[in-house]
Structure formats: C-alpha cells, structure tokens
Amino acid sequence: MIPRQKGVAVWRQIADRIRAQIAAGAYDATGRVPPETALAEEFGVNRHTVRAALSALSQEGIVRAVQGSGTLIERRDRFDFPIGRRTRFTEGIGTQARDIKGVLLSSCEEVVTTDLAERLDLPSGARVLRLDALRTADGRALSRSTTWFPAERFAGIDEAFRKTQSITRALALLGVADYLRAVTEISAIHAEPDDVADLGLAPGAIVLVTKALNTDLAGLPIQYAITRFPADRVQFTIRNA
Amino acid sequence: MIPRQKGVAVWRQIADRIRAQIAAGAYDATGRVPPETALAEEFGVNRHTVRAALSALSQEGIVRAVQGSGTLIERRDRFDFPIGRRTRFTEGIGTQARDIKGVLLSSCEEVVTTDLAERLDLPSGARVLRLDALRTADGRALSRSTTWFPAERFAGIDEAFRKTQSITRALALLGVADYLRAVTEISAIHAEPDDVADLGLAPGAIVLVTKALNTDLAGLPIQYAITRFPADRVQFTIRNA
DNA sequence: ACGAATTTGTCCGTATGTATG
DNA sequence: ACATACATACGGACAAATTCG
C-alpha cells in the first residue's frame, strides 16, 4: 500500500495521509480516527508504525489519543485565502478566525536588486523598505512574509504596520486608500529551516509560496511581497466573478 | 544547518534544496553544482550524505556527475501555468514546450455525488461523464486530471478528447466554442501512491492540487476538474490585467 | 455490578536504513 | 571499504482504560 522507497519514513507518509483525510472531513461522522489496527491493515504496515504516525499528529495537536476509547480529532481547519483583484490578507481570512495578529519581525532599508527593480518599476540603485512579518490566526502561525515598498514614497510604513498590524491599514495611514493585486505567482516547496522555526512546521512539511505585486489605482507598483504559508493550514481560491 | 528531526532523511532534505536551487537558477553561471565538499560544508553534513542527495538527483535526470570535472546540471525547467478568466491548459503551457500530449486513461459515466451536483448545478441523481487524463510535455508528466461533464449535454466528449488530446478542442467539437474559468482552488499535499505511479514522483514529493469550475458564456457550469501537478515542475501565475 | 470485547499504552527483541568518521 | 551509533520498521505479548451487553 505504502511505497517503501527510501528517504521518507513510512510513518511520516502515513501521518501526511491521515492529516489530509482529516482536513477533507473523511472522519467527521464519528469525530475520531479509525482504530490503530484498522489503519495498520489499511496501509499494510505494523500497528507500531501507525502509532508513530498518530504520535506525530498528536504532537501537532491534530488528534488526541484516549486509552481504551480511541483517537479523537481535535481540529480540522484549513483556512481559505481568496485571491483576486482586491486581495487583502486580513479581510480574506477575517471571517474564518477571531484573533488575527501581524507581528513585525524586522524592517530595514536596502538597495533594490535588479529583479526587484524591474518588478516595482524602479531605477537601479533606488532604495526600498523591507518588512518581515509573521501573521497568526487564533494563536497559530499562518504566514511569514517579506514585503518591499519604494522607500521614498512609503517612508514610515514600518511604524504604521507595527501600530495597525495590517498592510492595508498601514497603507491607509500613508494616504493609499485603495490598491489592486496585479500578479500572483504560486508555487510549493518543502519547508526550509527558517520555515520550521518561524511557522512551527515539521521538516518535510509543505510550504505554499506566493509572490505578489500590488499597484495603486493608477497602476503604479507600490508593493512586492513574498509570502510563505503552511500548506496543511491554507488553500487559495481564485474567483473570476 | 539541516535540522536533524525525524521522518525525513537528511540526504532527501538536501536533495530537495539543491533541486529548488537549480530550479531557481542559482547555479546558472557555471552550469554545475558546487563541489561535494563545499555542499557538505554549506549544509553542515558529511560528504557521504551530499553524495546520497546528488545520487538521487542524478536518478531523476536533473544532474550528471562527471569524475574529475564536477556535477553538471542537465535540466532546470519549471513550467509556468497562467490562471485567469480564460484559462486553457494547452495554450497556457504551449510556448514553453514543444511536444504536449494528453492521454485519456479512462472514461466512465457515473451518478453525481451531492458535492459535485452542487458545483455543477445539477439535480441529485443526474449523470456525469468522468474523464481521467494524463498530460505530458516533452515526455515528462505534467498533470493528472479527473474531469466531470454533465452526461446529457456532453455525450461523446470522451471520444472527442481521445481524438484531439485537448479539452478545449474536444468541447469545440461538441459546439462549445468558448468557455470561462469561474473558480480555482489551489492547495498542496504530499504525493500519494497514485501520484508516485502516474506522475513518476518520489514519495514525499509535493503535489499541487487545483479544483476548477468552468462555465459557458451564459454562466452555466459545463465542467469540474481536479488536477494534480508535480510541484517541482510547475508554478501558477494569476494575472488581474 | 460484572465480564467480555475493544482500543490504546508499553515492553521485549530483531533486522534494516541512515549518518558519521 | 570498514566500523559505530542511532532511527526506522516489524513482530509478539501483555497491561490499562473504556465501552457495552
């Protein structure tokens, strides 16, 4: 059932599949995972291997085992993040969580790279403000973003973000009442050491990476952002209404 | 450097990172990967472990080691797949590959599930045609899709697809000259055994999953598709022009 | 209240895979 | 190629907690 190639432990592969099953609502009827013996038979492995998988999920807070009773599902949430012409992080996720926080990890001014200069339509040598932020929803890390603004036009955006905890509200403070999403690139990679630390992931976990360009209403680029999401907590929806 | 947590072998984590570096063009200047000793130092592991990683990449055909010379990069391509109101698979990928094939793996008629009935706006108990297809570009698997059409309106779409190797051209044969992408959901998961077999992936690899609804010009749903892409060969771009 | 069945928790041992030097 | 240490996976046996007739 489970392929025995090398490099990825069988218990991890099984953990990934059970997590996906839970997220898909496969066990909603009972609110619990099937017994270890049943899972062992389903995946064609020893019960100990299933136990290793469930132990990992238990560490993640997804399930909780009760001796004699079974393994209960603690949570099965995957946030949906809509992407469209007027994409806003906080608004998009807003109805799905109560307590959304944006923490500014660091900010600095730097000279644009050639790649970034092209995207933001800046002359080479121009200066940009770089903001590193972590967003959490109900206490769980939801994204880790690095954002660049043209330094001249958006001086003070770091303080504005620190106060408002939101890019949208920070931009509003600086006189940008509205802005538009021009392009979004989406890819997926394995978690890197930074992701493991910042987003609280297991190595081998999946990170969804978006690279987004926002413009003002005149079409002038105002912001370029690279954001990393834990794939087991997030999905994207593109609506062409 | 590399975290020694459990479940994923270090050599596989390193292979994933080198593959990502190659895809990002990090080594384009020399056309080769740094020497094994340099990589070993960079990742803080023994040279044997780096050799295991490079051996895996060599198996995938991404690099080729030459004794006395170094480890050459054989290919570094990641297809970009644009998503918009008029999303077309073949057109979108068309300029990036010469030889695009769509193979019909199987087709059958089935009764809609409640979930699918809602998405396609069909009465419960209605019948749908299901097409399973594998798409390849230049001989490499690019996607594995399952597509559902209302059976009544699209009788014969399986034959049309088999002939034309394209959903767009198959729909044209059945009188649908144009159609629109209404919604696209994007998520990422670890490869399942089917993905390993169909897409030629390693277990532990990442699969990008899209769930897409297409409508005709009148807004009537004509097609719902779930497509799985190997994440190391594909990225998505959403343009809001 | 009791016992049987079910289910998770823990211990033993053994073979293979992974990583280092 | 060799040696060493640890992680992974299996198999079996039994204990401990819960459920149910």
Coordinates of C-alpha atoms (C1' of nucleotides) in Angstrom, one line a residue:
Chain A
M1 CA 0.0 0.0 0.0
I2 CA 2.6 2.5 1.1
P3 CA 5.7 2.5 -1.1
R4 CA 8.9 1.6 0.7
Q5 CA 11.2 3.8 -1.2
K6 CA 13.9 5.4 0.8
G7 CA 14.4 8.8 2.3
V8 CA 11.0 9.4 3.7
A9 CA 9.9 7.3 6.7
V10 CA 6.7 5.3 6.2
W11 CA 5.2 6.7 9.5
R12 CA 5.6 10.2 8.0
Q13 CA 3.9 9.3 4.8
I14 CA 1.0 7.8 6.8
A15 CA 0.8 10.8 9.0
D16 CA 0.5 13.0 5.9
R17 CA -2.3 10.9 4.5
I18 CA -4.2 10.8 7.7
R19 CA -3.8 14.6 8.1
A20 CA -5.2 15.1 4.6
Q21 CA -8.1 12.7 5.3
I22 CA -9.0 14.7 8.4
A23 CA -8.7 18.0 6.6
A24 CA -11.0 16.6 3.9
G25 CA -13.6 15.7 6.6
A26 CA -13.4 12.0 6.0
Y27 CA -13.9 11.1 9.6
D28 CA -16.5 13.8 10.5
A29 CA -19.2 11.2 11.1
T30 CA -17.5 9.8 14.2
G31 CA -15.2 12.6 15.1
R32 CA -12.4 10.1 15.5
V33 CA -9.8 8.3 13.5
P34 CA -10.3 4.5 12.9
P35 CA -8.6 2.2 15.4
E36 CA -4.9 1.6 15.0
T37 CA -5.3 -2.0 13.9
A38 CA -7.7 -0.9 11.2
L39 CA -5.3 1.8 9.9
A40 CA -2.4 -0.7 10.1
E41 CA -4.3 -3.1 7.9
E42 CA -5.5 -0.3 5.5
F43 CA -1.9 0.9 5.0
G44 CA -0.4 -2.5 5.1
V45 CA 2.0 -1.7 7.9
N46 CA 2.6 -2.7 11.5
R47 CA 0.5 -1.1 14.2
H48 CA 3.6 0.4 15.7
T49 CA 4.2 2.3 12.5
V50 CA 0.7 3.7 12.6
R51 CA 1.3 4.7 16.3
A52 CA 4.3 6.6 15.2
A53 CA 2.2 8.5 12.7
L54 CA -0.6 9.2 15.2
S55 CA 2.0 10.3 17.7
A56 CA 3.3 12.9 15.2
L57 CA -0.3 14.1 14.6
S58 CA -0.8 14.3 18.3
Q59 CA 2.3 16.5 18.7
E60 CA 0.8 18.8 16.1
G61 CA -2.4 19.0 18.1
I62 CA -4.5 17.5 15.4
V63 CA -5.6 14.3 17.3
R64 CA -5.7 13.2 20.9
A65 CA -5.5 9.5 21.8
V66 CA -7.6 8.2 24.8
Q67 CA -6.7 4.8 26.1
G68 CA -9.5 2.3 25.7
S69 CA -11.6 4.7 23.8
G70 CA -9.9 5.8 20.6
T71 CA -8.1 8.6 18.9
L72 CA -10.2 11.8 18.8
I73 CA -9.9 14.5 16.2
E74 CA -9.0 17.8 17.9
R75 CA -9.2 20.2 14.9
R76 CA -9.5 20.0 11.1
D77 CA -9.2 23.6 9.9
R78 CA -7.7 24.8 6.7
F79 CA -8.1 28.5 6.0
D80 CA -9.3 29.5 2.6
F81 CA -7.4 32.5 1.3
P82 CA -9.2 34.2 -1.6
I83 CA -7.0 35.8 -4.4
G84 CA -8.5 38.4 -6.7
R85 CA -8.1 41.9 -8.0
R86 CA -8.7 43.3 -4.5
T87 CA -6.8 40.7 -2.4
R88 CA -6.5 41.7 1.3
F89 CA -4.9 39.4 3.8
T90 CA -6.8 40.3 6.9
E91 CA -10.2 40.8 5.2
G92 CA -9.9 37.5 3.3
I93 CA -9.1 35.4 6.4
G94 CA -11.2 37.6 8.7
T95 CA -14.5 35.6 8.8
Q96 CA -12.6 32.4 9.5
A97 CA -10.7 33.3 12.6
R98 CA -11.3 35.6 15.6
D99 CA -7.9 36.7 16.6
I100 CA -5.7 37.8 13.8
K101 CA -2.3 39.3 14.6
G102 CA 0.5 40.7 12.4
V103 CA 3.9 41.0 14.1
L104 CA 6.7 43.0 12.5
L105 CA 9.8 40.8 12.9
S106 CA 12.2 43.3 11.4
S107 CA 12.4 46.2 9.0
C108 CA 15.3 47.7 7.1
E109 CA 16.1 49.9 4.1
E110 CA 18.1 48.3 1.2
V111 CA 19.1 48.9 -2.4
V112 CA 16.9 47.1 -4.9
T113 CA 18.2 44.1 -6.7
T114 CA 17.8 44.1 -10.5
D115 CA 15.0 41.6 -10.3
L116 CA 13.1 43.7 -7.7
A117 CA 13.7 46.9 -9.5
E118 CA 12.1 45.5 -12.6
R119 CA 9.0 44.3 -10.7
L120 CA 8.5 47.6 -8.8
D121 CA 9.4 49.6 -11.9
L122 CA 12.2 51.4 -10.1
P123 CA 15.5 52.7 -11.4
S124 CA 18.5 50.5 -10.5
G125 CA 20.1 51.8 -7.3
A126 CA 16.7 53.0 -5.9
R127 CA 16.1 52.3 -2.2
V128 CA 13.3 50.1 -0.8
L129 CA 11.9 49.4 2.7
R130 CA 11.8 45.8 3.5
L131 CA 9.3 44.5 6.2
D132 CA 9.5 41.0 7.6
A133 CA 6.2 40.0 9.3
L134 CA 4.6 37.0 10.8
R135 CA 0.8 36.5 10.8
T136 CA -1.1 34.4 13.2
A137 CA -4.7 33.4 13.4
D138 CA -6.1 32.2 16.8
G139 CA -2.5 31.7 18.0
R140 CA -1.3 29.6 15.1
A141 CA 1.2 30.8 12.6
L142 CA -0.5 31.4 9.2
S143 CA 2.1 33.1 7.1
R144 CA 5.6 34.6 7.0
S145 CA 6.0 37.4 4.6
T146 CA 8.7 39.7 3.3
T147 CA 7.4 42.9 1.7
W148 CA 9.2 45.6 -0.2
F149 CA 8.0 49.2 -0.7
P150 CA 9.7 52.0 -2.6
A151 CA 11.5 53.8 0.2
E152 CA 10.9 57.4 -0.9
R153 CA 7.1 57.2 -1.2
F154 CA 6.4 55.0 1.8
A155 CA 8.8 56.3 4.5
G156 CA 7.3 55.3 7.9
I157 CA 5.4 52.3 6.7
D158 CA 7.3 50.1 9.2
E159 CA 5.9 52.2 12.1
A160 CA 2.5 52.3 10.6
F161 CA 2.4 48.5 10.2
R162 CA 3.7 48.0 13.7
K163 CA 0.8 50.1 15.0
T164 CA -2.0 48.7 12.8
Q165 CA -0.7 45.1 12.4
S166 CA -2.1 45.2 8.8
I167 CA -0.6 46.3 5.4
T168 CA -3.9 47.6 4.3
R169 CA -4.4 49.9 7.3
A170 CA -0.7 50.9 7.2
L171 CA -1.0 52.0 3.6
A172 CA -4.2 53.9 4.5
L173 CA -2.3 55.8 7.1
L174 CA 0.2 56.8 4.4
G175 CA -2.6 58.0 2.1
V176 CA -3.2 54.9 0.0
A177 CA -6.9 54.3 0.5
D178 CA -7.1 51.6 -2.1
Y179 CA -4.8 49.3 -4.1
L180 CA -5.0 46.4 -6.5
R181 CA -3.4 43.0 -6.9
A182 CA -1.7 42.8 -10.3
V183 CA 0.0 39.5 -10.4
T184 CA 0.3 36.5 -8.0
E185 CA 2.7 33.6 -8.6
I186 CA 2.1 30.4 -6.6
S187 CA 4.4 27.5 -6.0
A188 CA 5.1 24.9 -3.4
I189 CA 8.3 23.6 -1.8
H190 CA 9.5 21.7 1.1
A191 CA 9.8 23.6 4.4
E192 CA 13.3 25.1 4.9
P193 CA 14.9 25.6 8.3
D194 CA 13.5 29.1 8.6
D195 CA 10.0 27.9 7.9
V196 CA 10.4 25.2 10.5
A197 CA 11.4 27.8 13.0
D198 CA 9.0 30.6 12.1
L199 CA 5.9 28.7 11.2
G200 CA 6.4 25.9 13.6
L201 CA 6.5 23.2 10.9
A202 CA 8.0 19.7 10.8
P203 CA 10.9 19.3 8.4
G204 CA 9.4 17.7 5.2
A205 CA 6.3 19.7 5.6
I206 CA 5.0 21.7 2.6
V207 CA 5.1 25.4 2.2
L208 CA 3.0 27.3 -0.3
V209 CA 4.9 30.3 -1.6
T210 CA 3.2 33.3 -3.2
K211 CA 4.9 36.2 -4.9
A212 CA 2.6 39.1 -5.3
L213 CA 2.7 42.6 -6.9
N214 CA 0.3 45.3 -5.8
T215 CA -0.3 48.6 -7.6
D216 CA -2.2 51.7 -6.7
L217 CA -5.3 52.7 -8.7
A218 CA -3.1 54.4 -11.3
G219 CA -1.3 51.1 -12.0
L220 CA 1.9 52.2 -10.3
P221 CA 3.6 49.4 -8.4
I222 CA 3.6 50.1 -4.6
Q223 CA 4.5 46.8 -3.1
Y224 CA 6.1 43.4 -3.8
A225 CA 5.7 40.6 -1.3
I226 CA 6.9 37.0 -1.0
T227 CA 4.7 35.1 1.5
R228 CA 5.1 31.6 2.8
F229 CA 2.1 29.6 4.1
P230 CA 2.0 26.2 5.8
A231 CA 0.2 24.1 3.2
D232 CA -1.7 22.0 5.7
R233 CA -3.4 25.1 7.1
V234 CA -4.1 27.1 3.9
Q235 CA -5.6 26.9 0.5
F236 CA -6.1 29.6 -2.1
T237 CA -9.2 30.3 -4.1
I238 CA -9.2 32.4 -7.3
R239 CA -12.6 33.7 -8.3
N240 CA -13.3 35.3 -11.7
A241 CA -16.6 36.8 -10.9
Chain B
M1 CA 22.3 23.8 9.1
I2 CA 20.0 21.0 8.2
P3 CA 17.6 20.1 11.1
R4 CA 18.0 16.5 12.3
Q5 CA 14.4 15.9 13.2
K6 CA 12.8 12.7 12.3
G7 CA 10.9 11.2 9.5
V8 CA 12.7 12.6 6.5
A9 CA 16.3 11.6 5.8
V10 CA 18.8 14.4 5.7
W11 CA 20.0 13.4 2.2
R12 CA 16.5 13.8 0.9
Q13 CA 16.1 17.2 2.5
I14 CA 19.4 18.3 0.9
A15 CA 18.3 16.8 -2.5
D16 CA 15.1 18.9 -2.2
R17 CA 17.0 22.1 -1.5
I18 CA 19.5 21.5 -4.3
R19 CA 16.7 20.8 -6.7
A20 CA 15.0 24.0 -5.7
Q21 CA 18.3 26.0 -6.1
I22 CA 18.7 24.6 -9.6
A23 CA 15.1 25.4 -10.5
A24 CA 15.7 29.0 -9.2
G25 CA 18.7 29.3 -11.5
A26 CA 21.2 29.7 -8.6
Y27 CA 23.9 27.8 -10.5
D28 CA 23.3 29.1 -14.0
A29 CA 26.6 31.0 -14.1
T30 CA 28.6 27.8 -14.0
G31 CA 26.1 25.3 -15.2
R32 CA 27.2 23.0 -12.4
V33 CA 26.6 22.3 -8.8
P34 CA 29.3 23.3 -6.3
P35 CA 31.8 20.6 -5.3
E36 CA 30.6 17.9 -2.9
T37 CA 32.9 19.2 -0.2
A38 CA 31.6 22.7 -0.5
L39 CA 28.0 21.5 -0.3
A40 CA 28.8 19.3 2.7
E41 CA 30.2 22.3 4.5
E42 CA 27.3 24.5 3.4
F43 CA 24.7 22.1 4.8
G44 CA 26.8 21.0 7.8
V45 CA 26.8 17.3 6.9
N46 CA 29.3 14.6 5.9
R47 CA 30.3 14.4 2.2
H48 CA 28.7 10.9 2.0
T49 CA 25.3 12.5 2.8
V50 CA 25.7 15.0 0.0
R51 CA 26.7 12.2 -2.4
A52 CA 23.4 10.4 -1.5
A53 CA 21.5 13.5 -2.3
L54 CA 23.3 14.1 -5.6
S55 CA 22.8 10.4 -6.5
A56 CA 19.0 10.8 -6.1
L57 CA 19.1 13.9 -8.3
S58 CA 21.1 12.0 -10.8
Q59 CA 18.5 9.3 -10.8
E60 CA 15.9 12.0 -11.6
G61 CA 18.0 13.1 -14.5
I62 CA 18.5 16.6 -13.1
V63 CA 22.3 16.4 -12.7
R64 CA 25.1 14.2 -14.0
A65 CA 28.3 13.6 -12.1
V66 CA 31.5 13.5 -14.1
Q67 CA 34.5 12.2 -12.4
G68 CA 37.3 14.7 -12.1
S69 CA 35.1 17.5 -13.5
G70 CA 32.1 18.1 -11.3
T71 CA 28.3 17.6 -11.2
L72 CA 26.7 19.1 -14.3
I73 CA 23.1 20.4 -14.4
E74 CA 21.2 18.5 -17.0
R75 CA 17.9 20.5 -16.9
R76 CA 16.2 23.2 -14.8
D77 CA 12.7 23.8 -16.0
R78 CA 9.7 24.7 -14.2
F79 CA 6.6 25.4 -16.3
D80 CA 4.5 28.4 -15.6
F81 CA 0.8 27.8 -15.8
P82 CA -1.3 31.0 -16.1
I83 CA -4.7 31.1 -14.4
G84 CA -7.3 33.6 -15.4
R85 CA -10.8 34.1 -16.7
R86 CA -9.9 32.2 -19.9
T87 CA -7.6 29.6 -18.6
R88 CA -6.6 26.9 -21.1
F89 CA -4.2 24.1 -20.3
T90 CA -2.6 23.6 -23.7
E91 CA -2.4 27.3 -24.7
G92 CA -1.0 28.3 -21.3
I93 CA 1.9 25.8 -21.4
G94 CA 2.1 26.0 -25.2
T95 CA 5.0 28.4 -25.6
Q96 CA 7.1 26.6 -23.0
A97 CA 7.2 23.1 -24.5
R98 CA 7.3 21.6 -28.0
D99 CA 5.6 18.3 -27.6
I100 CA 2.4 18.4 -25.5
K101 CA 0.3 15.2 -25.2
G102 CA -3.0 14.4 -23.4
V103 CA -3.7 10.8 -22.9
L104 CA -7.1 9.6 -21.9
L105 CA -6.5 7.0 -19.2
S106 CA -10.1 6.1 -18.6
S107 CA -13.6 7.4 -19.0
C108 CA -16.9 6.4 -17.5
E109 CA -20.4 7.5 -16.7
E110 CA -21.4 7.9 -13.1
V111 CA -24.1 9.4 -10.9
V112 CA -23.1 12.8 -9.3
T113 CA -22.2 13.0 -5.6
T114 CA -24.0 15.7 -3.7
D115 CA -20.9 17.8 -3.6
L116 CA -20.4 17.6 -7.4
A117 CA -24.1 18.2 -8.1
E118 CA -23.9 21.4 -6.2
R119 CA -20.8 22.6 -8.1
L120 CA -22.1 21.7 -11.5
D121 CA -25.6 22.9 -10.6
L122 CA -27.2 19.6 -11.4
P123 CA -30.1 17.8 -9.7
S124 CA -29.2 15.0 -7.4
G125 CA -29.2 11.7 -9.3
A126 CA -28.1 13.3 -12.6
R127 CA -25.4 11.6 -14.6
V128 CA -21.9 12.8 -15.4
L129 CA -19.1 11.7 -17.7
R130 CA -15.8 11.3 -15.9
L131 CA -12.5 11.6 -17.8
D132 CA -9.2 10.7 -16.3
A133 CA -6.3 12.1 -18.3
L134 CA -2.5 12.4 -18.1
R135 CA -0.7 15.3 -19.7
T136 CA 2.9 15.2 -20.7
A137 CA 5.2 18.0 -22.0
D138 CA 8.4 16.9 -23.9
G139 CA 8.0 13.4 -22.5
R140 CA 7.6 14.4 -18.8
A141 CA 4.4 14.0 -16.8
L142 CA 2.9 17.4 -16.2
S143 CA -0.5 16.7 -14.7
R144 CA -3.0 14.1 -13.8
S145 CA -6.6 15.2 -14.0
T146 CA -10.1 14.0 -13.3
T147 CA -12.8 15.9 -15.1
W148 CA -16.6 15.7 -14.9
F149 CA -19.1 16.8 -17.5
P150 CA -22.9 16.7 -17.4
A151 CA -23.5 13.5 -19.3
E152 CA -26.6 14.6 -21.2
R153 CA -25.1 17.7 -22.8
F154 CA -21.7 16.3 -23.4
A155 CA -22.2 12.8 -24.7
G156 CA -19.2 11.7 -26.8
I157 CA -16.7 14.1 -25.1
D158 CA -14.5 11.1 -24.3
E159 CA -14.1 10.2 -27.9
A160 CA -13.6 13.9 -28.8
F161 CA -10.9 14.2 -26.2
R162 CA -9.2 11.0 -27.3
K163 CA -9.0 12.4 -30.8
T164 CA -8.0 16.0 -30.1
Q165 CA -5.9 15.3 -26.9
S166 CA -7.3 18.6 -25.6
I167 CA -10.4 19.6 -23.5
T168 CA -10.7 22.9 -25.4
R169 CA -10.7 21.2 -28.8
A170 CA -13.0 18.4 -27.6
L171 CA -15.5 21.0 -26.4
A172 CA -15.2 22.8 -29.7
L173 CA -16.2 19.6 -31.5
L174 CA -19.3 19.5 -29.3
G175 CA -20.3 23.0 -30.1
V176 CA -18.8 24.9 -27.2
A177 CA -16.6 27.4 -28.9
D178 CA -15.7 29.3 -25.8
Y179 CA -15.8 28.9 -22.0
L180 CA -14.7 30.7 -18.9
R181 CA -12.9 29.7 -15.6
A182 CA -15.2 30.6 -12.7
V183 CA -13.3 29.4 -9.6
T184 CA -10.0 27.8 -9.0
E185 CA -8.9 26.4 -5.6
I186 CA -5.3 25.7 -5.1
S187 CA -3.7 23.5 -2.3
A188 CA -0.6 21.4 -1.8
I189 CA -0.2 17.9 -0.4
H190 CA 2.4 15.2 -0.3
A191 CA 2.4 12.8 -3.2
E192 CA 0.1 9.8 -2.7
P193 CA 0.9 6.3 -4.1
D194 CA -1.2 7.1 -7.3
D195 CA 0.8 10.3 -7.8
V196 CA 4.1 8.4 -7.4
A197 CA 2.9 6.0 -10.1
D198 CA 1.2 8.3 -12.5
L199 CA 3.4 11.4 -12.3
G200 CA 6.7 9.5 -11.7
L201 CA 7.3 11.2 -8.4
A202 CA 9.3 10.2 -5.3
P203 CA 7.3 9.5 -2.2
G204 CA 7.5 12.7 -0.1
A205 CA 7.4 14.8 -3.2
I206 CA 4.9 17.7 -3.3
V207 CA 1.8 17.7 -5.4
L208 CA -0.1 21.0 -6.3
V209 CA -3.8 20.3 -6.5
T210 CA -6.2 22.6 -8.4
K211 CA -10.0 22.2 -8.3
A212 CA -11.5 24.2 -11.1
L213 CA -15.0 25.1 -12.3
N214 CA -15.6 26.1 -15.9
T215 CA -18.8 27.7 -17.3
D216 CA -20.1 28.5 -20.7
L217 CA -20.5 32.1 -21.8
A218 CA -24.0 32.1 -20.2
G219 CA -22.5 31.2 -16.8
L220 CA -23.8 27.6 -16.9
P221 CA -21.4 25.1 -15.4
I222 CA -20.0 22.8 -18.0
Q223 CA -17.0 21.1 -16.3
Y224 CA -15.5 20.5 -13.0
A225 CA -11.9 19.3 -12.8
I226 CA -9.4 18.1 -10.1
T227 CA -5.9 18.3 -11.4
R228 CA -2.6 17.2 -9.7
F229 CA 0.7 18.8 -10.7
P230 CA 4.3 17.9 -9.6
A231 CA 5.2 21.0 -7.6
D232 CA 8.9 20.9 -8.7
R233 CA 7.9 21.2 -12.4
V234 CA 5.1 23.7 -12.2
Q235 CA 4.1 27.1 -10.8
F236 CA 0.9 29.1 -11.2
T237 CA 0.5 32.7 -12.1
I238 CA -2.7 34.7 -11.6
R239 CA -2.9 37.9 -13.6
N240 CA -5.5 40.5 -12.9
A241 CA -5.0 42.6 -16.0
Chain C
dA1 C1' -22.0 -4.8 39.2
dC2 C1' -19.7 -8.0 36.3
dG3 C1' -17.2 -9.8 32.4
dA4 C1' -16.0 -9.7 27.5
dA5 C1' -14.6 -7.1 23.8
dT6 C1' -12.4 -3.2 22.1
dT7 C1' -8.7 0.1 22.0
dT8 C1' -4.6 2.5 23.4
dG9 C1' 0.0 2.1 26.0
dT10 C1' 4.3 -0.2 27.0
dC11 C1' 7.8 -3.7 27.0
dC12 C1' 10.8 -7.2 24.7
dG13 C1' 13.7 -8.4 20.7
dT14 C1' 15.5 -8.3 15.7
dA15 C1' 16.6 -6.6 11.1
dT16 C1' 17.4 -2.9 8.0
dG17 C1' 18.3 2.1 6.8
dT18 C1' 20.7 6.4 7.8
dA19 C1' 24.8 9.3 9.0
dT20 C1' 29.3 9.9 10.7
dG21 C1' 34.4 9.3 10.6
Chain D
dA1 C1' 35.7 -0.5 2.4
dC2 C1' 35.1 -0.7 7.4
dA3 C1' 33.3 0.4 12.0
dT4 C1' 30.0 2.7 15.0
dA5 C1' 25.8 4.9 16.7
dC6 C1' 21.2 5.9 16.1
dA7 C1' 16.5 5.8 13.6
dT8 C1' 13.1 3.1 11.4
dA9 C1' 10.0 -0.9 10.9
dC10 C1' 8.4 -5.3 12.2
dG11 C1' 6.6 -9.0 15.3
dG12 C1' 4.7 -10.5 19.5
dA13 C1' 3.0 -10.2 24.3
dC14 C1' 0.7 -8.1 27.9
dA15 C1' -1.1 -4.1 30.7
dA16 C1' -4.5 -0.4 31.3
dA17 C1' -8.6 2.2 30.2
dT18 C1' -13.0 2.4 28.1
dT19 C1' -17.4 0.6 26.2
dC20 C1' -21.3 -2.2 26.2
dG21 C1' -24.5 -6.0 26.9

